C-alpha cells in the first residue's frame, strides 16, 4: 500500500476523484474547486506511478484500490463518500467499490466500462513518450517535436507534456513511471470482475463521440456488476468528457450527489 499524494478542499460530503492513465490530479482541479464551492469536501489524488505519488514495480487494479483504501483511512473518510474515477481511474474506482462497498455511498465512473480492453490504442502514446530524448532535451518544444512523430493530435501531446518536469539538476524527467507502465500496459486493460455486485447507486458518464462505453456495456456489462446504475451520455464529447464538457459533467455529478 502506497501513500498517495493528494489535495483537499471544501467541506461537506466527501468526494474523492481519481484521474486516468498518464494523468494527474491537476486534470480535475477546476471541477474539484467547483464541487468544493458547491458544498463538498473534495479530495483529488495522484494514483501510483503517476503525478507526485510514489513509483512501484507493480501496477494492478487491486493494488491501486488498496492505495485508495489507505487514503480513505488516512483522511478518515465517512461511509457516505462519493468516489469518482475517469478511464483507468474509473476502473480503480470500480475495483474499490466492489472490494470495499461499506466505505462508499455512491460511485461515479467517467467514460470506461468494466470489460477488458486490449490497449492497442495506447501504442503510439507509449512509443512517443519513450522516444523523447530526455538526456539531451533542452526545452519543451523539442519534446513536443519528438512526440509529434507518433501523435498527431495537438491536444493529446499537450496533455502528455504536462507530465514533463525539470529536476533540480535542470535535466528533464517524466512524472509517470514510464518503464513500469510500458511493461504493464496489458494490466491497465484488464477487466474488472467480482462475484458480488456493488448494490449502491452508481453513475456512468459516457462521451457521445467515445467508444469506451458501448451499447452492449450499457445493456449487460455495467448492470451485471452495478445493478443500481444509470448511464448518462454527454453529446459531442470524446473520451476526455470532463475537459471537453465541464459544465455538463459538473451538473450530472452534482445532481447525482444530491
Short mmCIF file of C-alpha atoms in Angstrom, two decimals:
data_model
loop_
_atom_site.label_atom_id
_atom_site.label_comp_id
_atom_site.label_asym_id
_atom_site.label_seq_id
_atom_site.Cartn_x
_atom_site.Cartn_y
_atom_site.Cartn_z
CA UNK A 1 0.00 0.00 0.00
CA UNK A 2 1.47 3.33 -1.10
CA UNK A 3 0.77 6.71 0.48
CA UNK A 4 -0.77 8.74 -2.33
CA UNK A 5 -0.15 12.42 -3.00
CA UNK A 6 -3.44 14.35 -2.78
CA UNK A 7 -5.03 17.79 -2.46
CA UNK A 8 -8.08 18.61 -0.39
CA UNK A 9 -10.55 21.48 -0.49
CA UNK A 10 -14.01 22.38 0.82
CA UNK A 11 -16.28 20.88 3.46
CA UNK A 12 -19.28 18.58 3.38
CA UNK A 13 -19.96 15.14 1.92
CA UNK A 14 -16.59 13.77 0.74
CA UNK A 15 -15.92 13.38 -2.99
CA UNK A 16 -12.69 11.58 -4.00
CA UNK A 17 -11.51 12.00 -7.61
CA UNK A 18 -9.13 9.67 -9.50
CA UNK A 19 -7.51 10.62 -12.84
CA UNK A 20 -6.84 8.42 -15.88
CA UNK A 21 -3.73 6.91 -17.48
CA UNK A 22 -0.84 9.41 -17.79
CA UNK A 23 -2.96 11.94 -15.94
CA UNK A 24 -2.53 13.73 -12.61
CA UNK A 25 -4.82 15.28 -10.04
CA UNK A 26 -4.29 18.63 -11.84
CA UNK A 27 -6.58 17.39 -14.65
CA UNK A 28 -9.52 17.72 -12.25
CA UNK A 29 -8.56 20.88 -10.33
CA UNK A 30 -11.11 23.23 -11.94
CA UNK A 31 -14.09 20.91 -11.43
CA UNK A 32 -12.85 19.93 -7.95
CA UNK A 33 -12.89 23.59 -6.93
CA UNK A 34 -16.44 23.98 -8.21
CA UNK A 35 -17.70 20.94 -6.29
CA UNK A 36 -15.94 22.25 -3.18
CA UNK A 37 -17.70 25.60 -3.61
CA UNK A 38 -20.99 23.69 -4.03
CA UNK A 39 -20.61 22.16 -0.55
CA UNK A 40 -18.37 19.09 -0.76
CA UNK A 41 -15.11 18.02 0.85
CA UNK A 42 -13.19 17.25 -2.34
CA UNK A 43 -10.03 15.12 -2.41
CA UNK A 44 -8.09 14.81 -5.70
CA UNK A 45 -5.34 12.18 -5.70
CA UNK A 46 -2.43 11.06 -7.88
CA UNK A 47 -2.55 7.28 -8.41
CA UNK A 48 0.60 5.16 -8.01
CA UNK A 49 3.21 5.62 -10.76
CA UNK A 50 1.59 8.96 -11.68
CA UNK A 51 1.97 12.62 -10.73
CA UNK A 52 3.70 13.13 -7.39
CA UNK A 53 2.68 9.78 -5.89
CA UNK A 54 5.33 7.10 -5.28
CA UNK A 55 6.55 4.76 -8.01
CA UNK A 56 6.28 0.97 -7.60
CA UNK A 57 7.17 -2.08 -9.66
CA UNK A 58 3.56 -3.34 -9.74
CA UNK A 59 0.59 -1.57 -11.32
CA UNK A 60 -2.60 -3.61 -10.79
CA UNK A 61 -6.16 -2.53 -10.05
CA UNK A 62 -6.22 -4.48 -6.77
CA UNK A 63 -3.10 -2.66 -5.55
CA UNK A 64 -4.35 0.73 -6.73
CA UNK A 65 -7.65 0.14 -4.91
CA UNK A 66 -5.70 -0.70 -1.74
CA UNK A 67 -3.74 2.56 -2.12
CA UNK A 68 -7.07 4.40 -2.26
CA UNK A 69 -8.24 2.50 0.84
CA UNK A 70 -5.13 3.78 2.62
CA UNK A 71 -6.10 7.33 1.61
CA UNK A 72 -9.64 6.78 2.94
CA UNK A 73 -8.17 5.59 6.26
CA UNK A 74 -5.64 8.43 6.42
CA UNK A 75 -8.34 11.07 5.89
CA UNK A 76 -10.94 9.16 7.98
CA UNK A 77 -13.49 9.46 5.19
CA UNK A 78 -17.08 8.69 6.18
CA UNK A 79 -19.06 5.83 4.56
CA UNK A 80 -21.19 8.34 2.59
CA UNK A 81 -18.12 9.24 0.46
CA UNK A 82 -18.64 9.52 -3.30
CA UNK A 83 -15.79 8.04 -5.39
CA UNK A 84 -15.30 9.34 -8.95
CA UNK A 85 -12.80 7.97 -11.47
CA UNK A 86 -12.05 8.65 -15.14
CA UNK A 87 -10.79 5.94 -17.52
CA UNK A 88 -8.05 3.97 -15.66
CA UNK A 89 -9.13 5.82 -12.51
CA UNK A 90 -12.68 4.67 -13.25
CA UNK A 91 -11.53 1.06 -13.19
CA UNK A 92 -9.73 1.72 -9.89
CA UNK A 93 -12.97 3.23 -8.56
CA UNK A 94 -14.98 0.17 -9.70
CA UNK A 95 -12.46 -2.20 -8.12
CA UNK A 96 -12.63 -0.21 -4.85
CA UNK A 97 -16.44 -0.17 -4.85
CA UNK A 98 -16.64 -3.94 -5.39
CA UNK A 99 -13.93 -4.70 -2.80
CA UNK A 100 -14.99 -2.16 -0.14
CA UNK A 101 -18.69 -1.34 -0.66
CA UNK A 102 -19.12 -0.42 3.00
CA UNK A 103 -16.72 2.53 2.56
CA UNK A 104 -18.78 4.25 -0.16
CA UNK A 105 -22.11 5.99 -0.51
CA UNK A 106 -22.04 6.34 -4.31
CA UNK A 107 -19.83 5.65 -7.32
CA UNK A 108 -19.22 7.80 -10.41
CA UNK A 109 -17.35 6.36 -13.42
CA UNK A 110 -16.39 8.60 -16.35
CA UNK A 111 -16.10 7.01 -19.81
CA UNK A 112 -14.90 3.50 -19.07
CA UNK A 113 -16.61 0.11 -18.84
CA UNK A 114 -15.59 -2.84 -16.63
CA UNK A 115 -14.75 -5.06 -19.64
CA UNK A 116 -11.30 -5.98 -20.97
CA UNK A 117 -9.56 -3.54 -23.35
CA UNK A 118 -6.59 -4.61 -25.50
CA UNK A 119 -4.91 -1.16 -25.01
CA UNK A 120 -3.59 -1.13 -28.59
CA UNK A 121 -4.92 2.45 -28.87
CA UNK A 122 -2.14 3.45 -26.45
CA UNK A 123 0.70 2.05 -28.60
CA UNK A 124 1.52 5.39 -30.26
CA UNK A 125 1.44 7.19 -26.90
CA UNK A 126 3.82 4.68 -25.29
CA UNK A 127 6.15 4.74 -28.30
CA UNK A 128 6.08 8.54 -28.41
CA UNK A 129 6.80 9.03 -24.71
CA UNK A 130 9.70 6.58 -24.84
CA UNK A 131 11.07 8.31 -27.95
CA UNK A 132 11.51 11.69 -26.22
CA UNK A 133 15.31 12.06 -25.69
CA UNK A 134 15.24 13.17 -22.05
CA UNK A 135 19.03 13.08 -21.66
CA UNK A 136 19.63 15.65 -24.41
CA UNK A 137 16.37 17.61 -24.16
CA UNK A 138 16.83 21.39 -23.93
CA UNK A 139 13.20 22.58 -23.91
CA UNK A 140 9.55 21.50 -24.11
CA UNK A 141 9.37 22.40 -27.80
CA UNK A 142 11.89 19.64 -28.60
CA UNK A 143 9.82 17.18 -26.56
CA UNK A 144 6.70 18.18 -28.50
CA UNK A 145 8.53 17.69 -31.82
CA UNK A 146 9.66 14.20 -30.75
CA UNK A 147 6.10 13.28 -29.69
CA UNK A 148 4.61 14.70 -32.91
CA UNK A 149 6.28 11.95 -34.94
CA UNK A 150 3.97 9.45 -33.22
CA UNK A 151 0.99 11.52 -32.01
CA UNK A 152 -0.70 13.87 -34.48
CA UNK A 153 -3.32 15.31 -32.09
CA UNK A 154 -2.02 18.55 -30.55
CA UNK A 155 -4.33 18.33 -27.50
CA UNK A 156 -3.11 14.79 -26.71
CA UNK A 157 0.50 15.98 -26.86
CA UNK A 158 -0.26 18.96 -24.63
CA UNK A 159 -1.92 16.65 -22.11
CA UNK A 160 1.09 14.31 -22.09
CA UNK A 161 3.61 17.16 -21.85
CA UNK A 162 2.03 18.24 -18.55
CA UNK A 163 3.93 15.23 -17.17
CA UNK A 164 7.32 16.65 -18.18
CA UNK A 165 9.26 18.45 -15.43
CA UNK A 166 12.77 19.67 -14.65
CA UNK A 167 14.76 18.00 -11.90
CA UNK A 168 16.94 20.03 -9.52
CA UNK A 169 19.94 19.48 -11.83
CA UNK A 170 17.86 21.08 -14.64
CA UNK A 171 17.52 17.81 -16.60
CA UNK A 172 14.07 16.73 -17.80
CA UNK A 173 12.10 13.73 -16.50
CA UNK A 174 8.62 12.23 -16.77
CA UNK A 175 6.41 12.17 -13.68
CA UNK A 176 4.79 8.81 -14.59
CA UNK A 177 6.79 5.63 -14.07
CA UNK A 178 7.16 5.10 -17.80
CA UNK A 179 9.14 1.85 -17.57
CA UNK A 180 6.55 0.12 -15.38
CA UNK A 181 3.57 1.47 -17.34
CA UNK A 182 5.15 0.43 -20.65
CA UNK A 183 5.79 -3.10 -19.37
CA UNK A 184 2.40 -3.37 -17.65
CA UNK A 185 0.09 -1.83 -20.23
CA UNK A 186 -1.82 -5.12 -20.61
CA UNK A 187 -2.75 -4.91 -16.90
CA UNK A 188 -4.24 -1.45 -17.45
CA UNK A 189 -6.63 -3.07 -19.93
CA UNK A 190 -7.74 -5.82 -17.54
CA UNK A 191 -11.42 -6.42 -16.91
CA UNK A 192 -12.96 -5.60 -13.55
CA UNK A 193 -14.86 -8.64 -12.27
CA UNK A 194 -16.48 -9.68 -9.00
CA UNK A 195 -18.67 -12.50 -7.64
CA UNK A 196 -20.69 -9.85 -5.76
CA UNK A 197 -22.17 -6.75 -7.43
CA UNK A 198 -21.99 -3.23 -5.96
CA UNK A 199 -25.59 -2.53 -4.94
CA UNK A 200 -25.36 1.18 -4.10
CA UNK A 201 -26.09 3.97 -6.60
CA UNK A 202 -23.63 4.31 -9.48
CA UNK A 203 -23.48 6.89 -12.27
CA UNK A 204 -21.64 6.15 -15.52
CA UNK A 205 -20.95 9.17 -17.75
CA UNK A 206 -20.02 8.45 -21.36
CA UNK A 207 -18.86 10.72 -24.15
CA UNK A 208 -21.22 10.57 -27.11
CA UNK A 209 -18.25 10.51 -29.50
CA UNK A 210 -16.33 7.91 -27.48
CA UNK A 211 -16.45 4.10 -27.83
CA UNK A 212 -15.16 3.33 -24.32
CA UNK A 213 -18.74 2.54 -23.20
CA UNK A 214 -20.68 0.63 -25.88
CA UNK A 215 -24.37 -0.23 -26.19
CA UNK A 216 -23.52 -3.76 -25.00
CA UNK A 217 -21.72 -2.39 -21.93
CA UNK A 218 -24.81 -0.31 -21.15
CA UNK A 219 -27.17 -3.28 -21.54
CA UNK A 220 -25.11 -6.09 -20.00
CA UNK A 221 -21.60 -5.39 -18.68
CA UNK A 222 -22.36 -2.44 -16.40
CA UNK A 223 -25.70 -3.64 -14.90
CA UNK A 224 -24.23 -7.08 -14.14
CA UNK A 225 -21.77 -5.54 -11.66
CA UNK A 226 -23.63 -2.31 -10.87
CA UNK A 227 -27.36 -3.13 -10.92
CA UNK A 228 -28.31 0.22 -9.32
CA UNK A 229 -26.59 2.26 -12.05
CA UNK A 230 -27.56 4.80 -14.67
CA UNK A 231 -25.61 5.67 -17.83
CA UNK A 232 -25.72 9.29 -18.99
CA UNK A 233 -24.34 10.39 -22.37
CA UNK A 234 -22.72 13.78 -22.90
CA UNK A 235 -23.27 14.57 -26.59
CA UNK A 236 -20.38 15.90 -28.70
CA UNK A 237 -17.81 14.80 -26.11
CA UNK A 238 -14.99 12.32 -26.63
CA UNK A 239 -13.12 10.30 -24.01
CA UNK A 240 -11.99 13.48 -22.18
CA UNK A 241 -15.59 14.30 -21.25
CA UNK A 242 -14.66 16.47 -18.23
CA UNK A 243 -12.17 18.56 -20.24
CA UNK A 244 -14.44 18.97 -23.27
CA UNK A 245 -17.77 19.48 -21.50
CA UNK A 246 -17.01 20.52 -17.88
CA UNK A 247 -20.38 22.23 -17.41
CA UNK A 248 -22.32 19.07 -18.27
CA UNK A 249 -20.11 16.82 -16.11
CA UNK A 250 -20.38 19.24 -13.20
CA UNK A 251 -24.17 19.25 -13.44
CA UNK A 252 -24.57 15.47 -13.79
CA UNK A 253 -22.32 14.69 -10.82
CA UNK A 254 -23.75 17.47 -8.65
CA UNK A 255 -27.34 16.26 -9.26
CA UNK A 256 -26.32 12.63 -8.59
CA UNK A 257 -24.56 13.53 -5.31
CA UNK A 258 -27.60 15.43 -4.07
#
